[in-house]
Amino acid sequence: MRAVGNTAPVDLRIGLIGAGGMGSFHARTLAAMPGVRITAIADAVPAVAEQLAAEVGAESTTDGAGLFVGTDLDGVVVASPDDTHAGLAVAAIAAGMPVLCEKPLATSVEDARRVVDAEAAAGRRLLQLGFMREYDRAHQQLVTALAPLGSIHHVRCVHTNANAFERSAEVVVGQSIVHDIHTIRFLTGQEIVSVAAGATHRPSGAIRHVLVLARLAGGAHATVEYDDAGYAYEVLVEAIAEEGSVLSGAPTRPTIRREGAISQPVGTDWFARFADAYRAQDADWIASIRAGTAVGPTAGDGLAAHAVVEAILDSLRTGGSVQVEAP
Ligand code: ISE
């Protein structure tokens, strides 16, 4: 069934690889946009691909890479498991197809570099990377408020995750802290040159809390306080600049007075917190295909972020300060 309300003539045919939670959201969001049709959905699990394909009126397949060969697609969304992103992104670029690739770009610096090299060989940008916080209102307000305040001395990212399950350091840093790394880079316009990181652990030994102190090329500091808390989801960013400081806003929430106490819900769902940002990102991507120019976070941003991911992991292992290898 096509998404209700989208009866505009179709001018863009979009494919999607990875029909899990994130992929389903992209499919529904894009299918509801005027002139956009999801025509092909790929997932390694046939039933998963078929179910989403039936919902949005697409063909289904288990062969993600097949979407780049002999199809009439105008663009592809990559929302498959992290370690498949780089290979699929390279295939999309080689086919000259615009691609919205979920973050992270890759799970190694080498793979991220392959994507950057593929674009260089293609001679044009084709990839938009899903660092969607750039499209979040609270982050945009932060950028605007900081503009007149002069040089930035410190960016403080506080990222509380509602994951109750245990994750490896590679996943915590590569999948979650990678967002904060990008926030630091896009707020300051500076590269992270060194990091020192430490972690605390759950009684089981699994990683729980990560603290990162980063130094930027221009001399500023940045910190990331990351917690796999389980009980709440919250992302706060504070920047201290020459003439003032700015703390990012959070979505407006009710203040509840009840049984002699005041409370305010925080939420536990990262996806709900950033749903509007994802929608804005997807709309920008579609507009960029029509305009013939890629926009938003780049493959280079993904490569730079992953170089920092690897330096943080190195610091967690060695306990020392680690220089980030300039990608
Ligand atoms: C998740 O994968 C996301 O992308 C969220 O934005 C992030 O805040 C969370 O930590 C990740 O697990």
XYZ file of C-alpha atoms and ligand atoms in Angstrom:
339
model
C 0.000 0.000 0.000
C 1.325 3.489 -0.843
C 1.599 5.980 1.995
C -1.694 7.864 2.307
C -1.745 11.353 0.834
C 1.097 10.988 -1.671
C -0.660 11.235 -5.010
C 1.801 13.576 -6.762
C 3.288 12.337 -10.056
C 6.368 10.243 -9.305
C 9.651 11.816 -10.370
C 12.032 10.009 -8.001
C 12.405 6.270 -7.566
C 14.254 5.378 -4.401
C 15.734 2.099 -3.188
C 16.401 1.161 0.414
C 18.838 -1.370 1.855
C 18.133 -2.512 5.408
C 14.503 -2.779 6.474
C 15.000 -2.689 10.260
C 13.805 0.116 12.545
C 15.824 2.903 10.923
C 15.233 1.662 7.379
C 11.480 1.379 7.984
C 11.392 4.943 9.222
C 13.234 6.196 6.120
C 10.930 4.170 3.856
C 7.753 5.547 5.420
C 9.093 9.088 5.569
C 10.241 9.097 1.953
C 7.154 7.297 0.626
C 4.982 10.070 2.067
C 6.879 12.815 0.197
C 5.251 14.219 -2.946
C 6.748 12.742 -6.097
C 8.815 10.128 -4.278
C 8.254 6.411 -4.577
C 10.131 3.608 -2.842
C 10.414 1.021 -5.588
C 12.928 -1.468 -4.163
C 13.631 -2.711 -0.652
C 16.476 -5.045 0.204
C 17.108 -6.883 3.436
C 19.144 -9.991 4.189
C 16.033 -11.469 5.847
C 13.443 -12.075 3.094
C 10.365 -11.725 5.331
C 11.598 -8.386 6.685
C 12.143 -7.012 3.171
C 8.796 -8.357 1.970
C 6.804 -6.877 4.848
C 8.149 -3.339 4.406
C 7.975 -3.603 0.617
C 4.303 -4.579 0.841
C 3.627 -1.602 3.096
C 5.131 0.996 0.736
C 4.350 -0.687 -2.588
C 7.932 -1.713 -3.508
C 9.637 -4.795 -4.901
C 11.641 -6.778 -2.356
C 14.983 -8.547 -2.612
C 17.713 -9.952 -0.385
C 20.429 -8.618 -2.702
C 21.293 -5.085 -1.537
C 24.209 -4.661 -3.944
C 21.880 -5.698 -6.790
C 20.056 -2.372 -6.432
C 22.971 -0.607 -8.106
C 23.014 -2.765 -11.227
C 20.604 -2.214 -14.096
C 17.904 -0.476 -12.052
C 16.164 2.831 -12.745
C 16.666 4.141 -9.205
C 17.353 7.843 -8.615
C 18.870 7.289 -5.182
C 19.471 4.713 -2.471
C 19.253 4.788 1.317
C 21.728 2.540 3.144
C 20.371 1.538 6.571
C 21.823 -1.970 6.823
C 24.224 -3.139 9.598
C 27.158 -0.784 10.240
C 29.864 -3.015 8.776
C 28.086 -3.091 5.397
C 27.800 0.700 4.986
C 31.159 1.389 3.354
C 30.931 -1.385 0.748
C 27.406 -0.384 -0.263
C 28.348 3.301 -0.336
C 31.276 2.536 -2.662
C 28.947 0.508 -4.922
C 26.417 3.369 -5.028
C 29.104 5.900 -5.892
C 30.559 3.616 -8.574
C 27.063 3.394 -10.088
C 26.765 7.221 -10.019
C 23.789 6.958 -7.662
C 23.054 9.502 -4.893
C 23.184 7.744 -1.525
C 21.930 8.644 1.937
C 24.124 6.468 4.143
C 23.312 5.920 7.804
C 26.114 6.633 10.229
C 28.720 5.359 10.864
C 30.235 5.588 7.394
C 32.409 2.573 8.194
C 33.755 0.456 10.997
C 37.415 1.055 10.075
C 39.450 4.007 8.846
C 40.507 1.969 5.804
C 36.892 1.358 4.762
C 35.927 4.989 5.366
C 38.848 6.059 3.197
C 37.651 3.745 0.403
C 34.375 5.700 0.296
C 36.176 9.055 0.188
C 38.463 7.732 -2.560
C 35.470 6.434 -4.527
C 33.934 9.914 -4.553
C 37.242 11.434 -5.558
C 37.417 8.958 -8.452
C 33.827 9.780 -9.416
C 34.785 13.456 -9.490
C 31.692 14.572 -7.570
C 29.894 14.231 -4.263
C 27.174 11.598 -4.223
C 26.969 10.681 -0.548
C 25.129 12.326 2.329
C 26.017 10.839 5.709
C 23.325 10.412 8.370
C 24.832 12.627 11.077
C 21.316 13.999 11.477
C 22.002 16.181 14.529
C 22.917 18.904 12.024
C 19.193 18.973 11.214
C 18.053 19.100 14.863
C 16.477 22.388 15.966
C 18.264 22.468 19.332
C 21.638 22.022 17.616
C 20.798 24.636 14.974
C 19.796 27.107 17.700
C 23.128 26.436 19.372
C 25.010 27.249 16.156
C 23.041 30.491 15.719
C 23.435 31.575 19.344
C 27.171 30.893 19.292
C 27.870 32.839 16.107
C 28.223 36.299 17.728
C 30.035 35.028 20.846
C 33.546 34.784 19.455
C 35.975 31.895 19.589
C 34.959 28.708 21.353
C 36.998 27.525 24.335
C 35.124 24.368 25.278
C 32.387 22.158 23.800
C 30.818 19.848 26.349
C 28.672 16.983 25.046
C 26.540 15.037 27.511
C 24.980 11.933 25.949
C 22.798 9.745 28.149
C 21.599 6.634 26.365
C 18.631 4.496 27.303
C 20.296 1.257 26.214
C 19.858 -1.177 29.054
C 21.776 -3.925 27.252
C 25.527 -4.378 27.241
C 27.557 -3.185 24.245
C 31.222 -3.440 23.358
C 33.485 -0.383 23.528
C 33.663 -0.487 19.699
C 29.881 -0.168 19.449
C 29.520 2.446 22.213
C 32.170 4.657 20.630
C 31.527 3.825 16.971
C 27.737 4.011 17.084
C 26.937 6.492 19.843
C 29.928 8.717 20.690
C 30.529 9.145 16.950
C 27.548 11.573 17.000
C 29.248 13.706 19.665
C 32.478 13.663 17.676
C 30.606 15.069 14.701
C 28.861 17.662 16.899
C 32.242 18.914 18.120
C 33.572 19.130 14.568
C 30.569 20.901 13.058
C 30.143 23.361 15.942
C 33.783 24.426 15.951
C 34.809 23.791 12.353
C 37.982 22.310 13.830
C 39.509 18.860 13.762
C 40.126 16.863 16.939
C 43.874 16.326 17.204
C 44.209 14.278 20.388
C 42.031 12.423 22.884
C 42.340 10.946 26.338
C 39.505 8.642 27.344
C 38.530 6.561 30.343
C 35.626 4.241 31.073
C 33.814 2.801 34.051
C 32.223 -0.614 33.893
C 29.127 -2.465 35.062
C 29.499 -5.175 37.705
C 29.519 -7.651 34.767
C 32.608 -5.931 33.346
C 30.735 -4.401 30.385
C 31.362 -0.757 29.565
C 28.973 1.742 31.143
C 30.342 5.301 31.218
C 32.937 6.940 28.972
C 34.655 10.256 29.519
C 36.629 11.802 26.654
C 38.851 14.863 26.795
C 39.666 16.088 23.308
C 41.947 18.847 22.089
C 41.094 20.674 18.882
C 43.406 21.976 16.180
C 42.590 25.588 17.112
C 43.472 25.000 20.773
C 39.958 24.586 22.225
C 38.883 21.743 24.490
C 35.964 19.379 24.024
C 34.627 16.761 26.380
C 32.162 13.931 25.909
C 30.369 12.489 28.920
C 28.670 9.367 27.644
C 26.532 7.071 29.778
C 24.810 3.824 28.740
C 22.414 4.683 31.553
C 19.360 2.651 30.637
C 16.973 4.903 32.552
C 16.770 7.935 30.220
C 17.747 9.346 26.836
C 19.123 12.858 26.751
C 21.559 14.788 24.586
C 22.865 18.132 25.859
C 25.555 20.297 24.333
C 27.136 23.293 26.023
C 29.677 25.602 24.445
C 31.765 28.180 26.256
C 32.886 30.985 23.976
C 34.809 34.241 24.380
C 31.743 36.466 25.014
C 29.269 34.010 26.538
C 28.156 30.416 26.769
C 25.221 28.515 25.265
C 23.509 25.371 26.509
C 21.373 23.602 23.919
C 17.654 23.435 24.545
C 15.754 20.197 24.938
C 12.270 19.466 23.596
C 9.563 21.226 25.627
C 8.141 18.852 28.185
C 5.422 19.286 30.797
C 6.216 19.944 34.433
C 4.020 17.652 36.509
C 2.966 18.365 40.096
C 1.657 15.252 41.748
C 1.574 13.652 45.181
C 3.597 16.452 46.720
C 6.367 16.364 44.091
C 7.320 18.113 40.851
C 8.564 15.997 37.951
C 9.420 16.388 34.287
C 9.648 13.463 31.857
C 12.991 13.071 30.103
C 12.101 10.262 27.688
C 13.861 7.024 26.859
C 13.629 6.938 23.078
C 16.503 8.370 21.006
C 14.496 7.897 17.909
C 11.528 9.947 19.158
C 13.903 12.681 20.359
C 15.400 13.090 16.878
C 12.432 12.117 14.641
C 12.016 15.676 13.309
C 15.735 15.874 12.530
C 15.556 12.600 10.582
C 12.561 13.925 8.622
C 14.354 17.189 7.820
C 17.458 15.253 6.782
C 15.467 13.006 4.445
C 13.653 16.006 2.912
C 16.978 17.758 2.320
C 18.400 14.664 0.670
C 15.426 14.400 -1.698
C 15.679 18.117 -2.536
C 19.398 17.664 -3.218
C 18.745 14.814 -5.681
C 16.326 17.055 -7.563
C 18.860 19.898 -7.488
C 21.674 17.596 -8.602
C 23.998 18.599 -5.737
C 24.766 16.602 -2.605
C 24.297 18.376 0.735
C 24.762 17.753 4.466
C 27.472 15.749 6.231
C 30.036 14.250 3.864
C 32.031 11.069 3.459
C 35.006 13.154 4.630
C 33.099 13.878 7.870
C 32.602 10.134 8.309
C 36.300 9.449 7.751
C 37.391 12.209 10.149
C 34.923 10.985 12.795
C 36.124 7.409 12.484
C 39.753 8.441 12.917
C 38.678 9.949 16.263
C 36.665 6.811 17.131
C 39.798 4.724 16.681
C 41.901 7.135 18.764
C 39.332 6.976 21.603
C 39.336 3.167 21.487
C 43.123 3.224 21.560
C 43.085 5.540 24.562
C 40.581 3.298 26.361
C 42.923 0.365 25.792
C 46.188 2.075 26.734
C 44.992 4.622 29.301
C 47.085 7.326 27.640
C 46.518 10.364 25.477
C 46.397 9.455 21.769
C 47.106 11.666 18.750
C 44.433 11.407 16.059
C 45.960 10.296 12.792
C 44.941 12.978 10.293
C 42.870 11.076 7.726
C 21.795 5.388 18.254
O 22.228 4.456 17.309
C 21.695 6.730 17.642
O 21.999 6.965 16.518
C 21.336 7.810 18.575
O 21.236 9.056 17.943
C 22.389 7.866 19.635
O 22.109 8.912 20.538
C 22.449 6.549 20.372
O 23.467 6.628 21.332
C 22.756 5.426 19.400
O 22.724 4.211 20.113
